[in-house]
Each structure stands twice: as structure tokens, then as C-alpha cells.
Amino acid sequence: MDAKVIMSDLTERNAFKNCFLDGPLNICLYHTLRWFHREIICEKLGITSAESLRCLALVSKLAYAKSNKEFDTHWAEIKATERNSVIKYLKLNWLPIKHQWVACFEDEALNLEENTNNRLESTFSKIKSICSKYASLLQFFPEFFSVLRTLQYKRNHHYLMVSARKLVENQHHDLSVQQYAQHLTPYVFQFVHTQMDLSKASKTENVTREPGETFEIKSSGDLITATSFSCTC
């Protein structure tokens, strides 16, 4: 199975690359964009503030590109700005490793649609909040295993809650109405249910058929014109 490693620090990335030779290496999207905001600035690349904002917006589009064609389109837009310092910086540092930070190329690996290391950072934060900073091994491991047990309990609780959820069907509805309820969220279904109740309340004697498959309906003092494709209600 393919492996995915998301790291932001250059030294750490090289270390993981040397240890996991066959695993694709992706860069955290959050850290990628933050690095762009640190480097594509007026002082470092000799561009104006407006040019910096424009280039950052285009580079962000590069990172989020969902296809090779979309990537090429945004790259052409960057070259059209004629900001040679920005183009040179991207060609030298980022284009050779575009498969590590551009969305469409990252998805070629089995990454489960994860493009940041937020989950890993969250786990590290929990570990650091429990484990003492300068603890001995005898103190560290009990605290560390306590964190792991808590995380496991939390995952099990989430799984059980999802498994225990059952769809509540209202037996008071007609069969035709229940079919809508099976495919709609409760919030959306209440609008459909209201309209179906209103349609049942309409009396057929108030409906007048006009030429061209058009119907006029008198409802609550209003005259509604309806066809098989539209309605003025």
C-alpha cells in the first residue's frame, strides 16, 4: 500500500524521504501557503505590494489546482504577470517538486484526501498537554500510554455513536411522503412536506385548464399559473 508523509520542515522531509524510499512525500498545504506568504514579498523579490498580493492569489490557485490543465492555466497567468523574480523563485524551488504540494498531483497517491497535517498536530498537542516536558522515561511512558488510551476511547465512542444512530420514520406520513423522507435531510423534507400538504388542500374545482397544457389555479385569493415545467406560486 502507498504511504503518505506530510511534513513542512525541509530537514524533516529529507529525513523521511531517506527512511521511506518507496513512499510518496507530500507537503502540508497550510505550511506551503504560509511559506509563500513569507517568501513572495516586496523585500525579498523586489515587487510592489499590489504585485505581491496578485502573485500570492495566483500561486494559491496553483496549489488548489484539481487537474493538470487547471495547473497549466494558472501557471500561464503567473508568467503573464512578467514578474521575473517570482517566476524564477517558483521555477527554482517549487515547480521541480510540484507533485508534493499541488492538489491534482498529490491525489495521485493514496492520501485519503488529506492535504494537511492538522490531525497529527492535534495529536501532538494532546500529548504535550499531558506528558511532562522534562520527564524521565519512568514518568513519560505511563503518561504517554494514558493519552493513547484516551484517544482510543474517544474514537470508540465516536464509532459507537455513529453505529447507534437510526433513521426515525414518521409512520403518520403517507407512503409517497415517506419516500421523500428517505432521501432528504429533515430540514429539507419539512419544506417538501409543507408543499405536499398544500397541494392536497387544493380543490380540483378551482383548477382551470388553458390551451398549451397550462393550468390556472385559484388558491387563497391568488391566481396561480402552472405548467409541467414551471409555476408562479
Tab-separated table of C-alpha atoms in Angstrom:
chain	number	residue	atom	x	y	z
A	1	MET	CA	0.000	0.000	0.000
A	2	ASP	CA	1.195	3.526	-0.783
A	3	ALA	CA	2.273	5.631	2.165
A	4	LYS	CA	1.880	9.342	2.620
A	5	VAL	CA	4.040	11.593	4.783
A	6	ILE	CA	3.171	15.247	5.283
A	7	MET	CA	5.939	17.434	6.659
A	8	SER	CA	6.733	21.122	6.356
A	9	ASP	CA	10.340	21.379	7.525
A	10	LEU	CA	12.975	20.739	4.844
A	11	THR	CA	15.276	18.777	7.153
A	12	GLU	CA	12.470	16.537	8.366
A	13	ARG	CA	11.249	15.970	4.805
A	14	ASN	CA	14.684	14.799	3.711
A	15	ALA	CA	14.929	12.503	6.728
A	16	PHE	CA	11.591	10.859	5.971
A	17	LYS	CA	12.469	10.599	2.296
A	18	ASN	CA	15.638	8.709	3.171
A	19	CYS	CA	13.773	6.336	5.510
A	20	PHE	CA	10.694	5.710	3.328
A	21	LEU	CA	12.200	5.327	-0.125
A	22	ASP	CA	9.054	3.954	-1.780
A	23	GLY	CA	6.532	6.279	-0.112
A	24	PRO	CA	5.343	9.468	-1.853
A	25	LEU	CA	6.157	12.619	0.070
A	26	ASN	CA	3.556	15.412	0.258
A	27	ILE	CA	3.912	18.826	1.824
A	28	CYS	CA	1.260	20.185	4.173
A	29	LEU	CA	-0.918	22.651	2.245
A	30	TYR	CA	-1.182	25.019	5.199
A	31	HIS	CA	2.597	25.259	5.580
A	32	THR	CA	3.031	25.583	1.814
A	33	LEU	CA	0.764	28.626	1.637
A	34	ARG	CA	2.354	30.121	4.739
A	35	TRP	CA	5.792	29.706	3.176
A	36	PHE	CA	4.612	31.512	0.033
A	37	HIS	CA	3.430	34.438	2.157
A	38	ARG	CA	6.888	34.593	3.748
A	39	GLU	CA	8.850	34.491	0.515
A	40	ILE	CA	6.747	36.270	-2.127
A	41	ILE	CA	7.042	39.694	-0.560
A	42	CYS	CA	8.325	43.084	-1.619
A	43	GLU	CA	11.606	42.967	0.322
A	44	LYS	CA	12.767	39.568	-0.962
A	45	LEU	CA	11.646	39.645	-4.600
A	46	GLY	CA	11.687	43.363	-5.369
A	47	ILE	CA	7.998	43.695	-6.245
A	48	THR	CA	5.303	46.108	-5.166
A	49	SER	CA	2.684	45.326	-2.548
A	50	ALA	CA	-0.050	45.043	-5.192
A	51	GLU	CA	2.101	42.706	-7.281
A	52	SER	CA	2.785	40.586	-4.209
A	53	LEU	CA	-0.929	40.178	-3.471
A	54	ARG	CA	-1.651	39.364	-7.115
A	55	CYS	CA	1.086	36.730	-7.294
A	56	LEU	CA	0.064	35.173	-3.976
A	57	ALA	CA	-3.510	34.789	-5.225
A	58	LEU	CA	-2.289	33.063	-8.397
A	59	VAL	CA	0.124	30.801	-6.516
A	60	SER	CA	-2.711	29.771	-4.189
A	61	LYS	CA	-4.714	28.766	-7.257
A	62	LEU	CA	-1.740	26.633	-8.328
A	63	ALA	CA	-1.788	24.780	-5.009
A	64	TYR	CA	-5.538	24.101	-5.243
A	65	ALA	CA	-5.499	23.081	-8.937
A	66	LYS	CA	-7.664	19.989	-9.430
A	67	SER	CA	-6.289	18.989	-12.835
A	68	ASN	CA	-3.145	19.283	-14.912
A	69	LYS	CA	-4.970	21.581	-17.324
A	70	GLU	CA	-6.050	23.884	-14.496
A	71	PHE	CA	-2.465	23.950	-13.195
A	72	ASP	CA	-1.139	24.924	-16.639
A	73	THR	CA	-3.764	27.670	-16.917
A	74	HIS	CA	-2.783	29.268	-13.583
A	75	TRP	CA	0.921	28.903	-14.358
A	76	ALA	CA	0.347	30.751	-17.649
A	77	GLU	CA	-1.382	33.521	-15.677
A	78	ILE	CA	1.656	33.815	-13.415
A	79	LYS	CA	4.007	34.062	-16.394
A	80	ALA	CA	1.706	36.692	-17.914
A	81	THR	CA	2.418	38.966	-14.919
A	82	GLU	CA	6.035	39.195	-16.158
A	83	ARG	CA	7.305	39.294	-12.590
A	84	ASN	CA	10.591	37.560	-13.382
A	85	SER	CA	11.736	37.347	-9.764
A	86	VAL	CA	8.578	35.474	-8.774
A	87	ILE	CA	8.712	33.194	-11.801
A	88	LYS	CA	12.383	32.410	-11.166
A	89	TYR	CA	11.696	31.671	-7.488
A	90	LEU	CA	8.881	29.241	-8.341
A	91	LYS	CA	10.854	27.531	-11.113
A	92	LEU	CA	13.851	27.051	-8.863
A	93	ASN	CA	12.164	25.963	-5.627
A	94	TRP	CA	8.627	24.699	-6.271
A	95	LEU	CA	7.991	23.504	-9.812
A	96	PRO	CA	10.518	20.615	-9.554
A	97	ILE	CA	8.530	19.260	-6.577
A	98	LYS	CA	5.015	20.193	-7.743
A	99	HIS	CA	3.848	16.600	-7.140
A	100	GLN	CA	4.395	17.235	-3.411
A	101	TRP	CA	2.186	20.316	-2.951
A	102	VAL	CA	-0.254	20.711	-5.876
A	103	ALA	CA	-3.647	19.103	-5.177
A	104	CYS	CA	-4.058	17.283	-8.504
A	105	PHE	CA	-0.604	15.695	-8.272
A	106	GLU	CA	-0.906	14.863	-4.559
A	107	ASP	CA	-4.110	12.928	-5.243
A	108	GLU	CA	-2.178	10.507	-7.447
A	109	ALA	CA	-1.026	8.884	-4.200
A	110	LEU	CA	-3.285	7.162	-1.675
A	111	ASN	CA	-3.723	10.136	0.639
A	112	LEU	CA	-7.372	9.674	1.720
A	113	GLU	CA	-7.940	13.294	0.607
A	114	GLU	CA	-5.727	14.589	3.409
A	115	ASN	CA	-3.598	17.569	2.393
A	116	THR	CA	-2.581	18.951	5.795
A	117	ASN	CA	-1.034	17.548	8.949
A	118	ASN	CA	-3.665	19.109	11.220
A	119	ARG	CA	-4.680	15.749	12.689
A	120	LEU	CA	-1.085	14.929	13.531
A	121	GLU	CA	-0.567	18.351	15.073
A	122	SER	CA	-3.738	17.862	17.121
A	123	THR	CA	-2.413	14.564	18.480
A	124	PHE	CA	0.951	16.167	19.310
A	125	SER	CA	-0.860	18.953	21.142
A	126	LYS	CA	-2.733	16.447	23.323
A	127	ILE	CA	0.479	14.559	24.079
A	128	LYS	CA	2.310	17.738	25.068
A	129	SER	CA	-0.572	18.839	27.292
A	130	ILE	CA	-0.379	15.607	29.331
A	131	CYS	CA	3.243	14.487	29.203
A	132	SER	CA	5.718	16.448	31.293
A	133	LYS	CA	8.360	18.311	29.296
A	134	TYR	CA	11.445	17.068	31.156
A	135	ALA	CA	10.043	13.763	32.418
A	136	SER	CA	12.136	10.658	32.902
A	137	LEU	CA	11.274	7.513	30.948
A	138	LEU	CA	9.615	6.033	34.035
A	139	GLN	CA	7.301	9.052	34.207
A	140	PHE	CA	6.891	9.611	30.474
A	141	PHE	CA	5.583	6.209	29.381
A	142	PRO	CA	2.659	5.982	31.852
A	143	GLU	CA	1.578	9.470	30.801
A	144	PHE	CA	2.043	8.665	27.119
A	145	PHE	CA	0.036	5.440	27.276
A	146	SER	CA	-2.659	7.304	29.192
A	147	VAL	CA	-3.002	9.690	26.237
A	148	LEU	CA	-3.168	6.798	23.766
A	149	ARG	CA	-5.892	5.062	25.796
A	150	THR	CA	-7.915	8.260	25.982
A	151	LEU	CA	-7.647	8.790	22.223
A	152	GLN	CA	-8.701	5.187	21.632
A	153	TYR	CA	-11.709	5.575	23.950
A	154	LYS	CA	-12.692	8.742	22.088
A	155	ARG	CA	-12.512	7.001	18.706
A	156	ASN	CA	-14.520	4.041	20.013
A	157	HIS	CA	-17.161	6.376	21.438
A	158	HIS	CA	-17.457	8.200	18.108
A	159	TYR	CA	-17.786	4.885	16.249
A	160	LEU	CA	-20.473	3.598	18.639
A	161	MET	CA	-22.462	6.832	18.396
A	162	VAL	CA	-22.421	6.658	14.593
A	163	SER	CA	-23.426	2.988	14.653
A	164	ALA	CA	-26.249	3.630	17.115
A	165	ARG	CA	-27.919	6.292	15.009
A	166	LYS	CA	-31.100	5.113	13.379
A	167	LEU	CA	-33.338	6.867	10.918
A	168	VAL	CA	-36.594	7.849	12.590
A	169	GLU	CA	-39.517	7.379	10.230
A	170	ASN	CA	-42.795	9.130	10.831
A	171	GLN	CA	-45.476	6.497	10.330
A	172	HIS	CA	-48.132	9.202	10.151
A	173	HIS	CA	-46.991	10.189	6.666
A	174	ASP	CA	-48.349	8.594	3.523
A	175	LEU	CA	-46.134	6.134	1.689
A	176	SER	CA	-45.458	8.658	-1.071
A	177	VAL	CA	-44.321	11.209	1.500
A	178	GLN	CA	-42.111	8.693	3.335
A	179	GLN	CA	-40.248	8.012	0.102
A	180	TYR	CA	-39.134	11.648	0.046
A	181	ALA	CA	-38.118	11.435	3.705
A	182	GLN	CA	-35.763	8.543	2.968
A	183	HIS	CA	-33.711	10.628	0.543
A	184	LEU	CA	-33.843	14.119	2.056
A	185	THR	CA	-32.466	15.652	5.210
A	186	PRO	CA	-35.056	16.501	7.885
A	187	TYR	CA	-34.550	20.223	7.257
A	188	VAL	CA	-35.229	19.957	3.513
A	189	PHE	CA	-38.017	17.433	3.975
A	190	GLN	CA	-40.105	19.856	6.037
A	191	PHE	CA	-40.363	22.204	3.025
A	192	VAL	CA	-41.357	19.363	0.704
A	193	HIS	CA	-43.885	18.097	3.228
A	194	THR	CA	-45.427	21.567	3.566
A	195	GLN	CA	-45.825	21.914	-0.181
A	196	MET	CA	-47.378	18.448	-0.478
A	197	ASP	CA	-49.905	19.323	2.233
A	198	LEU	CA	-50.764	22.497	0.348
A	199	SER	CA	-51.203	20.567	-2.891
A	200	LYS	CA	-53.629	18.190	-1.169
A	201	ALA	CA	-55.610	21.130	0.162
A	202	SER	CA	-56.185	22.461	-3.370
A	203	LYS	CA	-59.611	21.668	-4.762
A	204	THR	CA	-59.930	20.366	-8.298
A	205	GLU	CA	-62.916	22.632	-8.987
A	206	ASN	CA	-60.581	25.607	-8.616
A	207	VAL	CA	-58.363	24.380	-11.461
A	208	THR	CA	-58.941	25.658	-14.991
A	209	ARG	CA	-57.155	24.116	-17.949
A	210	GLU	CA	-55.907	26.582	-20.541
A	211	PRO	CA	-54.510	25.955	-24.060
A	212	GLY	CA	-50.918	24.690	-24.276
A	213	GLU	CA	-51.023	22.411	-21.224
A	214	THR	CA	-51.343	25.414	-18.908
A	215	PHE	CA	-53.418	25.355	-15.734
A	216	GLU	CA	-54.801	28.227	-13.684
A	217	ILE	CA	-55.418	27.540	-10.015
A	218	LYS	CA	-57.292	29.770	-7.582
A	219	SER	CA	-55.649	29.460	-4.185
A	220	SER	CA	-56.133	31.755	-1.170
A	221	GLY	CA	-57.356	34.550	-3.387
A	222	ASP	CA	-54.381	34.322	-5.740
A	223	LEU	CA	-54.392	33.073	-9.308
A	224	ILE	CA	-51.549	30.626	-9.936
A	225	THR	CA	-50.462	29.634	-13.429
A	226	ALA	CA	-48.709	26.291	-13.702
A	227	THR	CA	-47.268	24.083	-16.436
A	228	SER	CA	-45.363	20.808	-16.339
A	229	PHE	CA	-42.115	22.835	-16.093
A	230	SER	CA	-42.937	25.994	-14.124
A	231	CYS	CA	-45.252	27.534	-11.571
A	232	THR	CA	-45.956	31.101	-10.466
A	233	CYS	CA	-46.680	30.125	-6.877
